[in-house]
PDB file of C-alpha atoms in Angstrom:
ATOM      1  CA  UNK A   1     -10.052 -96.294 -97.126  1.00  0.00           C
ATOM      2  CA  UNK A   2     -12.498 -94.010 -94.718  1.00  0.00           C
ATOM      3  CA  UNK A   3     -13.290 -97.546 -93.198  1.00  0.00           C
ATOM      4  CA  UNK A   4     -10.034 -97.934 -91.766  1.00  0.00           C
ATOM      5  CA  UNK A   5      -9.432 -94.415 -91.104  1.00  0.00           C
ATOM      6  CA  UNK A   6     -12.544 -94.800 -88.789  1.00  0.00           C
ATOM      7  CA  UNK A   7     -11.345 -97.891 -87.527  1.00  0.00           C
ATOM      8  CA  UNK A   8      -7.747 -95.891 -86.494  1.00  0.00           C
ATOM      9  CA  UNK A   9      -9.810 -93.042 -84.995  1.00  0.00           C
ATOM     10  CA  UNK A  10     -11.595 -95.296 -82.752  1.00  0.00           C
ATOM     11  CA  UNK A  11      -8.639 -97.107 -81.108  1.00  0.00           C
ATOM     12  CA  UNK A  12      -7.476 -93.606 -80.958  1.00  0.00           C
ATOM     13  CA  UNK A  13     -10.659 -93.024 -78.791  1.00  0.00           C
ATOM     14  CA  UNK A  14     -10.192 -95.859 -76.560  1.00  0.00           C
ATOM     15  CA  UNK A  15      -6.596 -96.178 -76.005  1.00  0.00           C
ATOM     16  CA  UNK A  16      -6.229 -92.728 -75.046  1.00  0.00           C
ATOM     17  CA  UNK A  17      -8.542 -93.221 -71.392  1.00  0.00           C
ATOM     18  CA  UNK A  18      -6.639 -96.556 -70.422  1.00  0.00           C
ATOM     19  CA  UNK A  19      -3.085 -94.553 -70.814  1.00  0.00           C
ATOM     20  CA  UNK A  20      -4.429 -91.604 -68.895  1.00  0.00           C
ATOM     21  CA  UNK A  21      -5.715 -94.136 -66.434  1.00  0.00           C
ATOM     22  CA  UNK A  22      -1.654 -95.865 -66.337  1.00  0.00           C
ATOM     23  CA  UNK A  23      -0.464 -92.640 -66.304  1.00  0.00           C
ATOM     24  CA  UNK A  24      -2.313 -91.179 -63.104  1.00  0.00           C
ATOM     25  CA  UNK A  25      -1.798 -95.210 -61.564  1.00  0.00           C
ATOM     26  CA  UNK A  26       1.933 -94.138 -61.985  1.00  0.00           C
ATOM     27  CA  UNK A  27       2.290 -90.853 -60.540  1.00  0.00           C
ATOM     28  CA  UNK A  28       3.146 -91.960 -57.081  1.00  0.00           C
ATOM     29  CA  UNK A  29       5.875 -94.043 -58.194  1.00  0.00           C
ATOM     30  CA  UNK A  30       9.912 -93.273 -57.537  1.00  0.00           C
ATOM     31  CA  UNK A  31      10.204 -91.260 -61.209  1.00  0.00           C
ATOM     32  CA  UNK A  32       7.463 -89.485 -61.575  1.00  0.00           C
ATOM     33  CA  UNK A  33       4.628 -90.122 -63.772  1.00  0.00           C
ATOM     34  CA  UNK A  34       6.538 -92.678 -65.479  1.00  0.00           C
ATOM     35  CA  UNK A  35       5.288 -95.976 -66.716  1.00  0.00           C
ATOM     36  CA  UNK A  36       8.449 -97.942 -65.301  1.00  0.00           C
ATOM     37  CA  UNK A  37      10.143 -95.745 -62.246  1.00  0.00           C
ATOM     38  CA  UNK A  38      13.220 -97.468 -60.879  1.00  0.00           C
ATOM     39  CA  UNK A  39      12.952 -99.491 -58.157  1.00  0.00           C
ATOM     40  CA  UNK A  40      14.227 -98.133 -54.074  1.00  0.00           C
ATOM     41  CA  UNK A  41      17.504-101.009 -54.746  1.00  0.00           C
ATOM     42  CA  UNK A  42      18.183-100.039 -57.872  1.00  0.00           C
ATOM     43  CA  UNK A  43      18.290 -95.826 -57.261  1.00  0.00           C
ATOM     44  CA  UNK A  44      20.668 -97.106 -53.714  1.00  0.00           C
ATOM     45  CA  UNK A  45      23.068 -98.625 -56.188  1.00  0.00           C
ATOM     46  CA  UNK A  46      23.365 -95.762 -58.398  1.00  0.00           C
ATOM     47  CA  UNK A  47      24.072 -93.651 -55.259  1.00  0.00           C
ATOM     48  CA  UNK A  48      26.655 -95.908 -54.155  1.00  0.00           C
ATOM     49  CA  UNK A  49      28.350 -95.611 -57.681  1.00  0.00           C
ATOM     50  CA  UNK A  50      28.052 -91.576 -57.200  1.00  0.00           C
ATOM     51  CA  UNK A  51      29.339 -91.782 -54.124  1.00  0.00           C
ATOM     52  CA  UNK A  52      32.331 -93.750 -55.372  1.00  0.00           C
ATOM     53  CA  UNK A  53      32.785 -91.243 -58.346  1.00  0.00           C
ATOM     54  CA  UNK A  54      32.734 -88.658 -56.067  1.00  0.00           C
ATOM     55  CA  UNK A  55      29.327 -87.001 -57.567  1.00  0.00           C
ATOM     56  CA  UNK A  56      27.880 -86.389 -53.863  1.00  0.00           C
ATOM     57  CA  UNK A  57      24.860 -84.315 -55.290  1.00  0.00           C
ATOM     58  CA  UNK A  58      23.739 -87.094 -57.474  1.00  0.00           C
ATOM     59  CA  UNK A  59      24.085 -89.225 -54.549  1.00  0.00           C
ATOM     60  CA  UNK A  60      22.081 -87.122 -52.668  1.00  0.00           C
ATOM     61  CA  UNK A  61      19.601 -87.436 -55.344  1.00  0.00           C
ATOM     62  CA  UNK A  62      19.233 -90.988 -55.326  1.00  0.00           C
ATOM     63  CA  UNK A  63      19.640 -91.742 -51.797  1.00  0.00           C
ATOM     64  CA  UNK A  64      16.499 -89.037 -51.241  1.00  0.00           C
ATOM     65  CA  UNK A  65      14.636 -91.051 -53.750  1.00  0.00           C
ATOM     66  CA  UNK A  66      14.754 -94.603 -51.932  1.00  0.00           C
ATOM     67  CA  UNK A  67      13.938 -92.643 -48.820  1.00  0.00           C
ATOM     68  CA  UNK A  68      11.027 -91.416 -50.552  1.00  0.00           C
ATOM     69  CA  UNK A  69      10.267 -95.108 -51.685  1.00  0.00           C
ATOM     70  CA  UNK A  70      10.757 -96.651 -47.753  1.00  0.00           C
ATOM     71  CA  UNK A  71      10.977 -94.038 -45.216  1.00  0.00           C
ATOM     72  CA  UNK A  72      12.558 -97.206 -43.354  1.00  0.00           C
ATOM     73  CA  UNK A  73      15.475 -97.759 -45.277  1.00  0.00           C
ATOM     74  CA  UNK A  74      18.314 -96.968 -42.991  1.00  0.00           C
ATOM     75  CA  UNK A  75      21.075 -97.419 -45.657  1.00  0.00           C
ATOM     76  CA  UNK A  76      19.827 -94.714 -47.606  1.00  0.00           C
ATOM     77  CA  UNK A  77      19.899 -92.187 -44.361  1.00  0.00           C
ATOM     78  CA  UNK A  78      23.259 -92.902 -43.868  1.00  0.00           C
ATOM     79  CA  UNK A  79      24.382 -92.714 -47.527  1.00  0.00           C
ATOM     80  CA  UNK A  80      22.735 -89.335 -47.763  1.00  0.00           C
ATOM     81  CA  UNK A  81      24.001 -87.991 -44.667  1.00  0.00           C
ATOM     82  CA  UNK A  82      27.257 -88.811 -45.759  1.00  0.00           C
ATOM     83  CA  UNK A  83      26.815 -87.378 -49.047  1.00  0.00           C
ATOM     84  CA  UNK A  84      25.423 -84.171 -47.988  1.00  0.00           C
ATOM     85  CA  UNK A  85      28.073 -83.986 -45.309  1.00  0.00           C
ATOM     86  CA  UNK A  86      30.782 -84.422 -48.264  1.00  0.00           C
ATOM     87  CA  UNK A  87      29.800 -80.931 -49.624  1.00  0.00           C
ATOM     88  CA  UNK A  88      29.320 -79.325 -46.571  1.00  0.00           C
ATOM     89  CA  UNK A  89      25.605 -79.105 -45.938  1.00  0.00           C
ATOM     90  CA  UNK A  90      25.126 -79.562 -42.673  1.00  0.00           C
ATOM     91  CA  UNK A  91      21.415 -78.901 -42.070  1.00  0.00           C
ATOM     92  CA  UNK A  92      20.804 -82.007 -44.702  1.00  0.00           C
ATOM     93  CA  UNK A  93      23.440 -84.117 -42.891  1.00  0.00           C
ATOM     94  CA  UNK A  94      22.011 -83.424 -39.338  1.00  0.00           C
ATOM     95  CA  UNK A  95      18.686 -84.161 -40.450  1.00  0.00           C
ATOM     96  CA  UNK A  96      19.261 -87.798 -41.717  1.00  0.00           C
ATOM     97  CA  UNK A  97      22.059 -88.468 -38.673  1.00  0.00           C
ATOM     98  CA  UNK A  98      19.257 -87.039 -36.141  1.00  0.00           C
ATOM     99  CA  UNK A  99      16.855 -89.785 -38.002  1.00  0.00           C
ATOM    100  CA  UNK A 100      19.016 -92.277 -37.267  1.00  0.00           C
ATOM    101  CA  UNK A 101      19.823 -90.883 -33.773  1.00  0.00           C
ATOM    102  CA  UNK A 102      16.237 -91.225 -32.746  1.00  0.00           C
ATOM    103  CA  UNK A 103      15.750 -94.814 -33.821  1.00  0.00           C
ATOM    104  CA  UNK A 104      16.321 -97.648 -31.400  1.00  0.00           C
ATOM    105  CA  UNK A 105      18.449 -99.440 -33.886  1.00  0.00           C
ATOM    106  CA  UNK A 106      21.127 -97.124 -33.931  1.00  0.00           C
ATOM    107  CA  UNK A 107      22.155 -97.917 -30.421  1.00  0.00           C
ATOM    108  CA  UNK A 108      24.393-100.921 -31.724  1.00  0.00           C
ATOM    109  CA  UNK A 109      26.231 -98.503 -34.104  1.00  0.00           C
ATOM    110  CA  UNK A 110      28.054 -95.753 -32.401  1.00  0.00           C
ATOM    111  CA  UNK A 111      29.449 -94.411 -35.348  1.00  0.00           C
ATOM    112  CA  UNK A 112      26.692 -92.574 -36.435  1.00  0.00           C
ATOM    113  CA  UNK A 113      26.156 -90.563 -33.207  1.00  0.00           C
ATOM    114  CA  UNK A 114      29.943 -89.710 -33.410  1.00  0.00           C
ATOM    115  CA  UNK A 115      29.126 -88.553 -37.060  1.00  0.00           C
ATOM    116  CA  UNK A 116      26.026 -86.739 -36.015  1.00  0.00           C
ATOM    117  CA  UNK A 117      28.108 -85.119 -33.428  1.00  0.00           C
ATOM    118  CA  UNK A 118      30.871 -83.871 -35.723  1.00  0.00           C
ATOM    119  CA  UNK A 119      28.363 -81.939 -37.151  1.00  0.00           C
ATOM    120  CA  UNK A 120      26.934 -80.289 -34.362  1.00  0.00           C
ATOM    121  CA  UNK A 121      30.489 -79.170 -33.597  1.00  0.00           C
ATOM    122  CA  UNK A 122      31.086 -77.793 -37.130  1.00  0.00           C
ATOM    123  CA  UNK A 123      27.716 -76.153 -36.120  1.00  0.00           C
ATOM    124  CA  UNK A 124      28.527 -74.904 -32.826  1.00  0.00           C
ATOM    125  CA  UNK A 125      26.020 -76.544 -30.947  1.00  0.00           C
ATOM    126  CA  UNK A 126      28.454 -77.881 -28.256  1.00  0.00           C
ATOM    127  CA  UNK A 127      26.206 -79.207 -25.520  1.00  0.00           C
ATOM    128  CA  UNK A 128      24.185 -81.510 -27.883  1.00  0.00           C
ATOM    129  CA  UNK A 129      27.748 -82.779 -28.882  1.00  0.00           C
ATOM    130  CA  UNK A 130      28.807 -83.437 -25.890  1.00  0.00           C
ATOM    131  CA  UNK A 131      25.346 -85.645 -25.217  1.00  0.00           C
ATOM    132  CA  UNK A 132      26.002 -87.722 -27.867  1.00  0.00           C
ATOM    133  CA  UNK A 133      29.669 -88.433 -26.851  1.00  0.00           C
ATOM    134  CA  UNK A 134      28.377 -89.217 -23.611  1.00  0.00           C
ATOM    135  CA  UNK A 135      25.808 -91.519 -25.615  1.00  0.00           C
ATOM    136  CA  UNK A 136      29.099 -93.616 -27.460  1.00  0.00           C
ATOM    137  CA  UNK A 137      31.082 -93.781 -23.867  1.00  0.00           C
ATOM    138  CA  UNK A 138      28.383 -95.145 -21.961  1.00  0.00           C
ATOM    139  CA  UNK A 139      27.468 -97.588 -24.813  1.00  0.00           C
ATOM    140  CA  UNK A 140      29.738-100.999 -23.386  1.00  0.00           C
ATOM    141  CA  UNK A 141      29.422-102.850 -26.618  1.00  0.00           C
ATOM    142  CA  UNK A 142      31.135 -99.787 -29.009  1.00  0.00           C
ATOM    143  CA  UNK A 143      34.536-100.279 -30.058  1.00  0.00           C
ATOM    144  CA  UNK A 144      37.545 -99.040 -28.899  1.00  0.00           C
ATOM    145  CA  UNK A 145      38.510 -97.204 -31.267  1.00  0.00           C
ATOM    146  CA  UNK A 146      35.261 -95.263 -31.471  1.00  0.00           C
ATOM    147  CA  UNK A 147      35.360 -95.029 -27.437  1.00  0.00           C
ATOM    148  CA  UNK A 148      38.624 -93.047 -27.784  1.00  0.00           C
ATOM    149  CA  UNK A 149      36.860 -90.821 -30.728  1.00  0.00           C
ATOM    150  CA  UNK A 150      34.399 -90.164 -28.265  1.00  0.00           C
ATOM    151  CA  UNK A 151      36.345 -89.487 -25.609  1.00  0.00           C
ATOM    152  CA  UNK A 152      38.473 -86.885 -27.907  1.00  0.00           C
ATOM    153  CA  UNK A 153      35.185 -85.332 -29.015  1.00  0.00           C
ATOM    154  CA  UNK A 154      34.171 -85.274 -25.558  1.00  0.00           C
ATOM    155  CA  UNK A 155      37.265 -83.397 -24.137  1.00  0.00           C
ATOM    156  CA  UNK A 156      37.269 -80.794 -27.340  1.00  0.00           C
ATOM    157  CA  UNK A 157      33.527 -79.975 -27.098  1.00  0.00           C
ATOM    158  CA  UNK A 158      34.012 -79.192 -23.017  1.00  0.00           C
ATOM    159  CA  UNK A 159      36.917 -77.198 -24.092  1.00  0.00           C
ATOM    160  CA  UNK A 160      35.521 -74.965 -26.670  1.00  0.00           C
ATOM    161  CA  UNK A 161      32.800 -74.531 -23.683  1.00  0.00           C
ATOM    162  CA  UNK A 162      35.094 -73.211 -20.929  1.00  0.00           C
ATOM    163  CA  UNK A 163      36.760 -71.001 -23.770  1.00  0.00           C
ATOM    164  CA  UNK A 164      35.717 -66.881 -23.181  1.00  0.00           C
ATOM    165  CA  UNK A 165      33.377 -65.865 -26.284  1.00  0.00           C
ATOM    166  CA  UNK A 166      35.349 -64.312 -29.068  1.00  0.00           C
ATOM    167  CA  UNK A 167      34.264 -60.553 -30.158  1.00  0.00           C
ATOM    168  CA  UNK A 168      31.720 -60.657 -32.356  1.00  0.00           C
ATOM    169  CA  UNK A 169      32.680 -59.136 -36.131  1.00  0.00           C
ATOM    170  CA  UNK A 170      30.074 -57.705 -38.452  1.00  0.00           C
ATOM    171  CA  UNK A 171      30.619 -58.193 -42.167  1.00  0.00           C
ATOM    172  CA  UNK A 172      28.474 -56.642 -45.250  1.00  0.00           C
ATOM    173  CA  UNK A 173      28.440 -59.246 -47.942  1.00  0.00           C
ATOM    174  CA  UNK A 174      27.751 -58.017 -51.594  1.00  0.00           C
ATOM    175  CA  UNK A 175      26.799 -60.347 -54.358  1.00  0.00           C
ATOM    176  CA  UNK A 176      30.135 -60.900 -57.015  1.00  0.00           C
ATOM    177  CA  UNK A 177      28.915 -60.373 -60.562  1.00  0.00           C
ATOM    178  CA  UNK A 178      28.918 -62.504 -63.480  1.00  0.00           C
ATOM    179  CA  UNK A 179      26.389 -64.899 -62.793  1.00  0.00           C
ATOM    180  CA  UNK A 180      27.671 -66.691 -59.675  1.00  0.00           C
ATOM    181  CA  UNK A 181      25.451 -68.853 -58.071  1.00  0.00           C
ATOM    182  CA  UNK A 182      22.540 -68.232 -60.298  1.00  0.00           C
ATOM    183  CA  UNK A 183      19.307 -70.338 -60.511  1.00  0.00           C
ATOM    184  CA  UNK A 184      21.417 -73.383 -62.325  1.00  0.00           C
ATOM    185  CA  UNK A 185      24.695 -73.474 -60.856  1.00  0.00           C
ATOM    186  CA  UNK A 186      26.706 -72.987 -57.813  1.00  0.00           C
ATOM    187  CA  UNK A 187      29.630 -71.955 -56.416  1.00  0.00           C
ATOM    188  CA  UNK A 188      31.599 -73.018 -53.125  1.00  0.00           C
ATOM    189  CA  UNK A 189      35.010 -74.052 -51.226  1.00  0.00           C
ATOM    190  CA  UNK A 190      36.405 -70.347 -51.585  1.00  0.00           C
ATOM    191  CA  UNK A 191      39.703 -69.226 -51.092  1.00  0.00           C
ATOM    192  CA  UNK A 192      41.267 -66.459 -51.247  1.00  0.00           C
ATOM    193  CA  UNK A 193      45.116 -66.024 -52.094  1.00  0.00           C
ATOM    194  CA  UNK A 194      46.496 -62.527 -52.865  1.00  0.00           C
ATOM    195  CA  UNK A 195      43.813 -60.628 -54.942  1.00  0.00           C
ATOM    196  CA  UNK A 196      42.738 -63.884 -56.395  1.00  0.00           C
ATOM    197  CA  UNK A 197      39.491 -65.734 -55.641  1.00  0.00           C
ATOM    198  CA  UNK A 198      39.068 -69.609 -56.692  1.00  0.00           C
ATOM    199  CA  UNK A 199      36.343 -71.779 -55.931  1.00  0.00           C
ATOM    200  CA  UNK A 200      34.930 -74.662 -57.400  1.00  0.00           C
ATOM    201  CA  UNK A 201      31.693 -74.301 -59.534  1.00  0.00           C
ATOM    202  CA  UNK A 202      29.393 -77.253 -59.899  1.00  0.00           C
ATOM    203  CA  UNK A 203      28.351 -75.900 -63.692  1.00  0.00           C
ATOM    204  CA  UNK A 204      28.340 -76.878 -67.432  1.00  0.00           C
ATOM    205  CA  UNK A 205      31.349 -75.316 -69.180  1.00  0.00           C
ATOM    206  CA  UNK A 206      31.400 -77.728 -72.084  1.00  0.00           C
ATOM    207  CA  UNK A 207      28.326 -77.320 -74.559  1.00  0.00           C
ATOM    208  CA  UNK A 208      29.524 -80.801 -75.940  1.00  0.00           C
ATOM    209  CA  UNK A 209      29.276 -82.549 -72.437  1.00  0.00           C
ATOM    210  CA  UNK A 210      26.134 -84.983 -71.979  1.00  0.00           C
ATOM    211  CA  UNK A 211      26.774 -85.970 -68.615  1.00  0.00           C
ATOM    212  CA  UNK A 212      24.109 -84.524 -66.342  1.00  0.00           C
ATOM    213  CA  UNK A 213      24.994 -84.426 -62.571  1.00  0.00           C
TER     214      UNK A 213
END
């Protein structure tokens, strides 16, 4: 018996270096640290299916990974900007729109400078706007339909330009109590009718519920 006892000790002993050695081997793989991360193609079709459900945050998740797996994978910008733009967060959306801007590829496909220019209207930075409008109309192969969207955009943003600055307001926010928009979940798309405020909470309410956005 203490034969094979010794015998299980020292596979023990030299298993355990060759899975630390897999381990480290795997830690800059999509999944971190584990022995069989998804692949970029596999994470962009799980984003797809988020997107189609409608879970934009998951998609963001997933798109971000394959980005993090091939910086060049211009599917995955575009997914993710339209995710993040889905839920209203425009820094993320500008960012992957303004990646897509810069690249020379993007000159064939208009409709991502008009998309990265309806955010820098919901962001008030008009003149860039405008640029990129400019961008779509002097592009001769873009569609007509996008042409007129551009010329719209174009007219609006020189518009809200000529327009006299409206009087600046000062308001003093104050947190609302009972654990809104605490370290795990969040709170957004207020509105206020009568003395009643709804919004939508991306949280857990179910203790039975095993889906994990």
């Amino acid at each position: 018996m203490l034969r094979y006892i010794l015998i299980f000790m020292w596979m023990i002993l030299c298993y355990a270096p060759i899975q630390a050695q897999q381990k480290d081997t795997n830690v800059d793989k999509i999944g971190g640290g584990l022995g069989r991360g998804p692949k970029a193609n596999a994470m962009e079709n799980r984003a797809v299916k988020s997107m189609r459900g409608l879970d934009y945050f998951a998609a963001m998740k997933y798109y971000g990974l394959a980005i993090a797996s091939d910086s060049s994978n211009v599917k995955a910008y575009d997914g993710y900007g339209d995710a993040a733009a889905a839920v209203y967060l425009l820094a993320e959306a500008e960012k992957a729109y303004q990646h897509l801007a810069n690249q020379d590829s993007v000159t064939a496909n208009p409709a991502v400078l008009l998309r990265l220019a309806a955010i820098k209207m919901l962001k008030g930075a008009y003149p860039e706007a405008e640029k990129l409008y400019g961008r779509v109309l002097a592009d001769g192969a873009a569609a007509d339909d996008l042409r007129a969207e551009a010329q719209k955009g174009l007219e609006d943003a020189r518009w809200i330009q000529s327009q006299p600055e409206p009087p600046q307001q000062v308001f003093a926010l104050e947190p609302l109590s009972g654990g809104l928009n605490d370290l795990y979940f969040s709170e957004y798309a207020l509105e206020l009718i009568g003395d009643t405020l709804y919004y939508a909470s991306f949280s857990f309410p179910f203790e039975k519920d095993r889906h994990v956005p």
